[in-house]
Amino acid sequence: MNRISIAHRIYFFAVCSFGLFVGGMGYFKPELISRAVPLTLPPLHARTIASLYLAGGTMMLLAGLAQEARQVRLPTVVATIWTGALGIVSLFYLDQFDTGLRSTWFWFFAYSVYPVAGGYFILRLRKRTTSGERTLLPPVHRVLLGVLGAFALAVSLLLLFLPGIMVDAWPWKLNLMLAQIYGGPLLGLAVIALLMTTADKDECFISAVGITMFPVLAFAGSLMHLNLFAPWAVSSVVWFGGLGIASLAGVFVLTGVAAREVNSRKGCP
C-alpha cells in the first residue's frame, strides 16, 4: 500500500482550510465574504462561489484523511487545475484588487503556491502509483459522468475564453472577471468527472462527493434568490434544470460509489 506523504496531507489541509473558510463565510454569511476573499460579491454570486469552495474544501478534507495514494490522485488534479486557473485569471485583473488588503496578498500567495505544489504532487503520485488492472465504475455511472463532464467542460471553457458570451447568457447580472473566476473551479470539476470515467472505482469516492456537492448547494442557494431570475426565461430554465439534473446524477453516482466503497471494506466484490 502506497500511503500519502505527510507533506501531501499538509497540502490538502492547507487548501481545505482556505476553501472551507471562504465557502462557509460566503454561503451562510454572504455579506461578509469580502473578509475571506478580496472581492465584492452580491449575495447570489457569493453563495454560488461558496458552493464551489465548499465542494472543493470538502474534497481536500477527505483527501487529507485518506490512507492510500491512489485515493487522492483525482483530488490533487482538481486542486491543481482549480488554483492554477484562478491564479492565471487574477493576473488579468490586477487593477481590481486592493493591495491594502491582507486577503489580496493571501489570494495571490495561495493561487501561486497551491498549483505549483499540486503539480509536484501529481508527478510524485505518477511515480508511486502503479497502473495495473483497474475495476471501472458501472457503465451507467460512466455515461452520466461523461455527459456531466463534457457539459461542464464546455461551460468552463466558454467562461474562461469567451466570457462576453456567458455574460450575455447568464441568468442574472455577471461581469467578465466573475465569469472567468467561475471558469477555473468548474474546469477542475469537469476534468475529474471525465477522469472518473476511466479511473478505478476505489479512486472515485472523494471526487464523487465534490461533483455532487456543488450543484446541490448551488441549486439550494439559487432558491434563496428567486427574485433575481426572470421566470421561465431560457437562461433561468437552463440554470435550474442543469443544476437539478446534475444534482440527481451526482447523488446517483455518489450513492453507487459509496456502496461499493463500503462493500470493498467488508471484502465483498
Short mmCIF file of C-alpha atoms in Angstrom, two decimals, residues 87-97 108 177 180:
data_model
loop_
_atom_site.label_atom_id
_atom_site.label_comp_id
_atom_site.label_asym_id
_atom_site.label_seq_id
_atom_site.Cartn_x
_atom_site.Cartn_y
_atom_site.Cartn_z
CA GLY A 87 -4.11 32.36 -10.36
CA ILE A 88 -3.79 32.98 -14.10
CA VAL A 89 -7.20 34.68 -14.36
CA SER A 90 -6.34 37.01 -11.48
CA LEU A 91 -3.30 38.31 -13.36
CA PHE A 92 -5.60 39.82 -15.98
CA TYR A 93 -7.47 41.84 -13.36
CA LEU A 94 -4.71 43.20 -11.16
CA ASP A 95 -6.33 46.64 -11.12
CA GLN A 96 -9.43 45.12 -9.48
CA PHE A 97 -7.53 44.02 -6.35
CA PHE A 108 -2.09 35.71 -4.83
CA MET A 177 -13.98 38.97 -14.14
CA GLN A 180 -13.61 33.81 -15.63
#
